[in-house]
């Protein structure tokens, strides 16, 4: 059977994590289903969806992205998810044990009431910066910025963030925004697309070449 997204609804984009799936719908809403132990479905609880009758379709709530906000893209990692908003801003929810949500702490979002919607902060990408695309690994997140730079945050024990050290980013105050360096891709080289999986990340360069970092 096809997945029941709700009456009259279709999908424009998809993202799959370890045990959960998210879809951007034709109305700009995001719906997620599957495993939800860390709030990766963004529904304000830790109850799985889609594993029992009556949980999908119109019964499955959309992720609260904030008043008037819609999504243009979504991405899923191990146990967290992100959406690129119509403003170019990014919101992430789910597991945040090592800063993969980029919010300056290690607190999960989306697994309890009152954590989503207008309350969920946008990720600070730097002054004037917005996201063009997202890529999520198990415990880290990367964004291609409108400047064609790539910034990554979260776990960095094996160089996962491509920053020349093993210090995680995004799990403490003062590590995001202008303080978060972009990945150094080489002189005069920019990125056109990011990709991530497991614990590593890659970028497709404007030259058509690929550079990867991490374990």
GROMACS .gro file of C-alpha atoms in nm:
model
  215
    1UNK     CA    1   0.000   0.000   0.000
    2UNK     CA    2   0.097   0.363  -0.038
    3UNK     CA    3   0.161   0.557   0.281
    4UNK     CA    4  -0.150   0.742   0.400
    5UNK     CA    5  -0.043   1.108   0.429
    6UNK     CA    6  -0.392   1.248   0.480
    7UNK     CA    7  -0.691   1.333   0.263
    8UNK     CA    8  -0.577   1.484  -0.065
    9UNK     CA    9  -0.217   1.513   0.047
   10UNK     CA   10   0.088   1.419  -0.161
   11UNK     CA   11   0.461   1.433  -0.092
   12UNK     CA   12   0.719   1.661  -0.252
   13UNK     CA   13   1.028   1.538  -0.064
   14UNK     CA   14   1.132   1.250   0.162
   15UNK     CA   15   1.401   1.173   0.419
   16UNK     CA   16   1.469   0.851   0.610
   17UNK     CA   17   1.664   0.812   0.933
   18UNK     CA   18   1.765   0.495   1.112
   19UNK     CA   19   1.411   0.400   1.211
   20UNK     CA   20   1.193   0.692   1.107
   21UNK     CA   21   1.075   0.869   0.792
   22UNK     CA   22   0.969   1.227   0.720
   23UNK     CA   23   0.787   1.376   0.422
   24UNK     CA   24   0.734   1.732   0.305
   25UNK     CA   25   0.374   1.750   0.187
   26UNK     CA   26   0.235   1.948  -0.103
   27UNK     CA   27   0.102   2.208   0.142
   28UNK     CA   28   0.447   2.264   0.297
   29UNK     CA   29   0.376   2.069   0.614
   30UNK     CA   30   0.608   1.796   0.742
   31UNK     CA   31   0.484   1.461   0.870
   32UNK     CA   32   0.709   1.199   1.029
   33UNK     CA   33   0.644   0.841   1.137
   34UNK     CA   34   0.828   0.542   1.283
   35UNK     CA   35   1.048   0.519   1.590
   36UNK     CA   36   1.012   0.816   1.826
   37UNK     CA   37   1.207   0.743   2.144
   38UNK     CA   38   1.398   1.075   2.121
   39UNK     CA   39   1.122   1.290   1.975
   40UNK     CA   40   1.254   1.254   1.620
   41UNK     CA   41   0.896   1.270   1.488
   42UNK     CA   42   0.858   1.620   1.636
   43UNK     CA   43   0.517   1.551   1.791
   44UNK     CA   44   0.575   1.648   2.154
   45UNK     CA   45   0.594   1.293   2.288
   46UNK     CA   46   0.796   0.972   2.257
   47UNK     CA   47   0.522   0.749   2.114
   48UNK     CA   48   0.595   0.567   1.788
   49UNK     CA   49   0.364   0.629   1.493
   50UNK     CA   50   0.273   0.406   1.202
   51UNK     CA   51   0.307   0.073   1.387
   52UNK     CA   52  -0.064   0.041   1.469
   53UNK     CA   53  -0.394   0.106   1.297
   54UNK     CA   54  -0.540   0.457   1.313
   55UNK     CA   55  -0.208   0.641   1.349
   56UNK     CA   56  -0.151   0.763   0.993
   57UNK     CA   57  -0.342   0.982   0.748
   58UNK     CA   58  -0.545   1.262   0.903
   59UNK     CA   59  -0.470   1.118   1.249
   60UNK     CA   60  -0.096   1.184   1.212
   61UNK     CA   61  -0.021   1.542   1.319
   62UNK     CA   62   0.213   1.762   1.120
   63UNK     CA   63   0.536   1.877   1.283
   64UNK     CA   64   0.497   2.218   1.448
   65UNK     CA   65   0.740   2.441   1.259
   66UNK     CA   66   0.611   2.773   1.391
   67UNK     CA   67   0.336   3.021   1.308
   68UNK     CA   68   0.304   3.066   0.934
   69UNK     CA   69   0.609   2.854   0.859
   70UNK     CA   70   0.625   2.583   0.596
   71UNK     CA   71   0.906   2.352   0.485
   72UNK     CA   72   1.081   2.324   0.150
   73UNK     CA   73   1.303   2.027   0.240
   74UNK     CA   74   1.359   1.779   0.519
   75UNK     CA   75   1.648   1.556   0.628
   76UNK     CA   76   1.678   1.277   0.882
   77UNK     CA   77   1.973   1.136   1.074
   78UNK     CA   78   2.007   0.855   1.321
   79UNK     CA   79   1.753   0.982   1.573
   80UNK     CA   80   1.703   1.345   1.473
   81UNK     CA   81   1.538   1.538   1.192
   82UNK     CA   82   1.564   1.885   1.040
   83UNK     CA   83   1.361   2.099   0.803
   84UNK     CA   84   1.460   2.384   0.576
   85UNK     CA   85   1.188   2.645   0.621
   86UNK     CA   86   1.038   2.870   0.356
   87UNK     CA   87   1.255   3.147   0.502
   88UNK     CA   88   1.575   2.946   0.442
   89UNK     CA   89   1.614   2.899   0.816
   90UNK     CA   90   1.664   2.555   0.970
   91UNK     CA   91   1.485   2.386   1.259
   92UNK     CA   92   1.594   2.051   1.404
   93UNK     CA   93   1.438   1.816   1.657
   94UNK     CA   94   1.492   1.477   1.820
   95UNK     CA   95   1.807   1.339   1.980
   96UNK     CA   96   2.053   1.609   2.089
   97UNK     CA   97   2.294   1.423   2.316
   98UNK     CA   98   2.596   1.574   2.142
   99UNK     CA   99   2.466   1.897   1.993
  100UNK     CA  100   2.338   1.763   1.661
  101UNK     CA  101   2.039   2.000   1.677
  102UNK     CA  102   2.275   2.298   1.686
  103UNK     CA  103   2.095   2.475   1.970
  104UNK     CA  104   2.382   2.530   2.214
  105UNK     CA  105   2.285   2.255   2.455
  106UNK     CA  106   2.241   1.878   2.477
  107UNK     CA  107   1.865   1.869   2.541
  108UNK     CA  108   1.634   1.669   2.317
  109UNK     CA  109   1.354   1.855   2.141
  110UNK     CA  110   1.018   1.718   2.032
  111UNK     CA  111   0.986   1.444   2.294
  112UNK     CA  112   0.778   1.653   2.536
  113UNK     CA  113   0.498   1.907   2.510
  114UNK     CA  114   0.589   2.273   2.458
  115UNK     CA  115   0.916   2.215   2.269
  116UNK     CA  116   0.809   2.258   1.907
  117UNK     CA  117   0.646   2.532   1.697
  118UNK     CA  118   0.738   2.889   1.786
  119UNK     CA  119   0.925   2.764   2.095
  120UNK     CA  120   1.177   2.564   1.888
  121UNK     CA  121   1.465   2.797   1.795
  122UNK     CA  122   1.608   2.813   1.447
  123UNK     CA  123   1.968   2.702   1.406
  124UNK     CA  124   2.210   2.996   1.409
  125UNK     CA  125   2.404   2.961   1.082
  126UNK     CA  126   2.578   3.298   1.101
  127UNK     CA  127   2.486   3.660   1.029
  128UNK     CA  128   2.268   3.681   0.720
  129UNK     CA  129   2.319   3.315   0.631
  130UNK     CA  130   2.045   3.077   0.523
  131UNK     CA  131   2.049   2.711   0.421
  132UNK     CA  132   2.014   2.576   0.068
  133UNK     CA  133   2.032   2.205   0.155
  134UNK     CA  134   2.073   1.976   0.455
  135UNK     CA  135   2.244   1.643   0.521
  136UNK     CA  136   2.224   1.448   0.847
  137UNK     CA  137   2.452   1.171   0.973
  138UNK     CA  138   2.384   0.960   1.281
  139UNK     CA  139   2.487   1.225   1.534
  140UNK     CA  140   2.585   1.526   1.325
  141UNK     CA  141   2.424   1.772   1.086
  142UNK     CA  142   2.558   1.961   0.784
  143UNK     CA  143   2.407   2.250   0.591
  144UNK     CA  144   2.496   2.397   0.254
  145UNK     CA  145   2.464   2.771   0.301
  146UNK     CA  146   2.353   3.036   0.053
  147UNK     CA  147   2.721   3.137   0.040
  148UNK     CA  148   2.802   2.787  -0.100
  149UNK     CA  149   2.993   2.707   0.217
  150UNK     CA  150   2.926   2.398   0.428
  151UNK     CA  151   2.885   2.412   0.805
  152UNK     CA  152   2.853   2.102   1.024
  153UNK     CA  153   2.772   2.055   1.392
  154UNK     CA  154   2.726   1.775   1.644
  155UNK     CA  155   2.960   1.483   1.712
  156UNK     CA  156   3.319   1.537   1.605
  157UNK     CA  157   3.523   1.263   1.774
  158UNK     CA  158   3.664   1.145   1.442
  159UNK     CA  159   3.670   1.468   1.247
  160UNK     CA  160   3.304   1.424   1.151
  161UNK     CA  161   3.260   1.803   1.119
  162UNK     CA  162   3.565   1.862   0.900
  163UNK     CA  163   3.707   2.132   1.124
  164UNK     CA  164   4.057   2.001   1.185
  165UNK     CA  165   3.994   1.896   1.544
  166UNK     CA  166   3.785   1.648   1.744
  167UNK     CA  167   3.576   1.896   1.945
  168UNK     CA  168   3.200   1.865   1.911
  169UNK     CA  169   3.003   2.177   1.818
  170UNK     CA  170   2.651   2.288   1.901
  171UNK     CA  171   2.626   2.130   2.247
  172UNK     CA  172   2.734   2.441   2.438
  173UNK     CA  173   2.667   2.813   2.415
  174UNK     CA  174   2.884   3.023   2.183
  175UNK     CA  175   2.966   2.746   1.936
  176UNK     CA  176   2.720   2.821   1.655
  177UNK     CA  177   2.658   3.118   1.425
  178UNK     CA  178   2.964   3.320   1.331
  179UNK     CA  179   3.169   3.119   1.581
  180UNK     CA  180   3.117   2.797   1.382
  181UNK     CA  181   3.376   2.772   1.103
  182UNK     CA  182   3.283   2.653   0.758
  183UNK     CA  183   3.445   2.336   0.628
  184UNK     CA  184   3.763   2.421   0.437
  185UNK     CA  185   3.708   2.276   0.090
  186UNK     CA  186   4.011   2.432  -0.079
  187UNK     CA  187   4.114   2.760  -0.237
  188UNK     CA  188   3.850   2.898  -0.470
  189UNK     CA  189   3.632   2.588  -0.431
  190UNK     CA  190   3.268   2.593  -0.323
  191UNK     CA  191   3.007   2.326  -0.261
  192UNK     CA  192   2.692   2.254  -0.459
  193UNK     CA  193   2.548   1.974  -0.243
  194UNK     CA  194   2.618   1.809   0.094
  195UNK     CA  195   2.572   1.442   0.184
  196UNK     CA  196   2.610   1.254   0.511
  197UNK     CA  197   2.572   0.900   0.637
  198UNK     CA  198   2.689   0.693   0.931
  199UNK     CA  199   2.946   0.925   1.087
  200UNK     CA  200   3.101   1.085   0.780
  201UNK     CA  201   3.007   1.368   0.545
  202UNK     CA  202   3.088   1.469   0.188
  203UNK     CA  203   3.043   1.767  -0.039
  204UNK     CA  204   2.995   1.781  -0.414
  205UNK     CA  205   3.215   2.067  -0.533
  206UNK     CA  206   3.152   2.321  -0.807
  207UNK     CA  207   3.426   2.143  -1.004
  208UNK     CA  208   3.226   1.818  -1.002
  209UNK     CA  209   3.479   1.664  -0.763
  210UNK     CA  210   3.391   1.522  -0.422
  211UNK     CA  211   3.558   1.576  -0.085
  212UNK     CA  212   3.476   1.367   0.225
  213UNK     CA  213   3.572   1.383   0.592
  214UNK     CA  214   3.521   1.188   0.912
  215UNK     CA  215   3.600   0.829   1.012
   0.00000   0.00000   0.00000
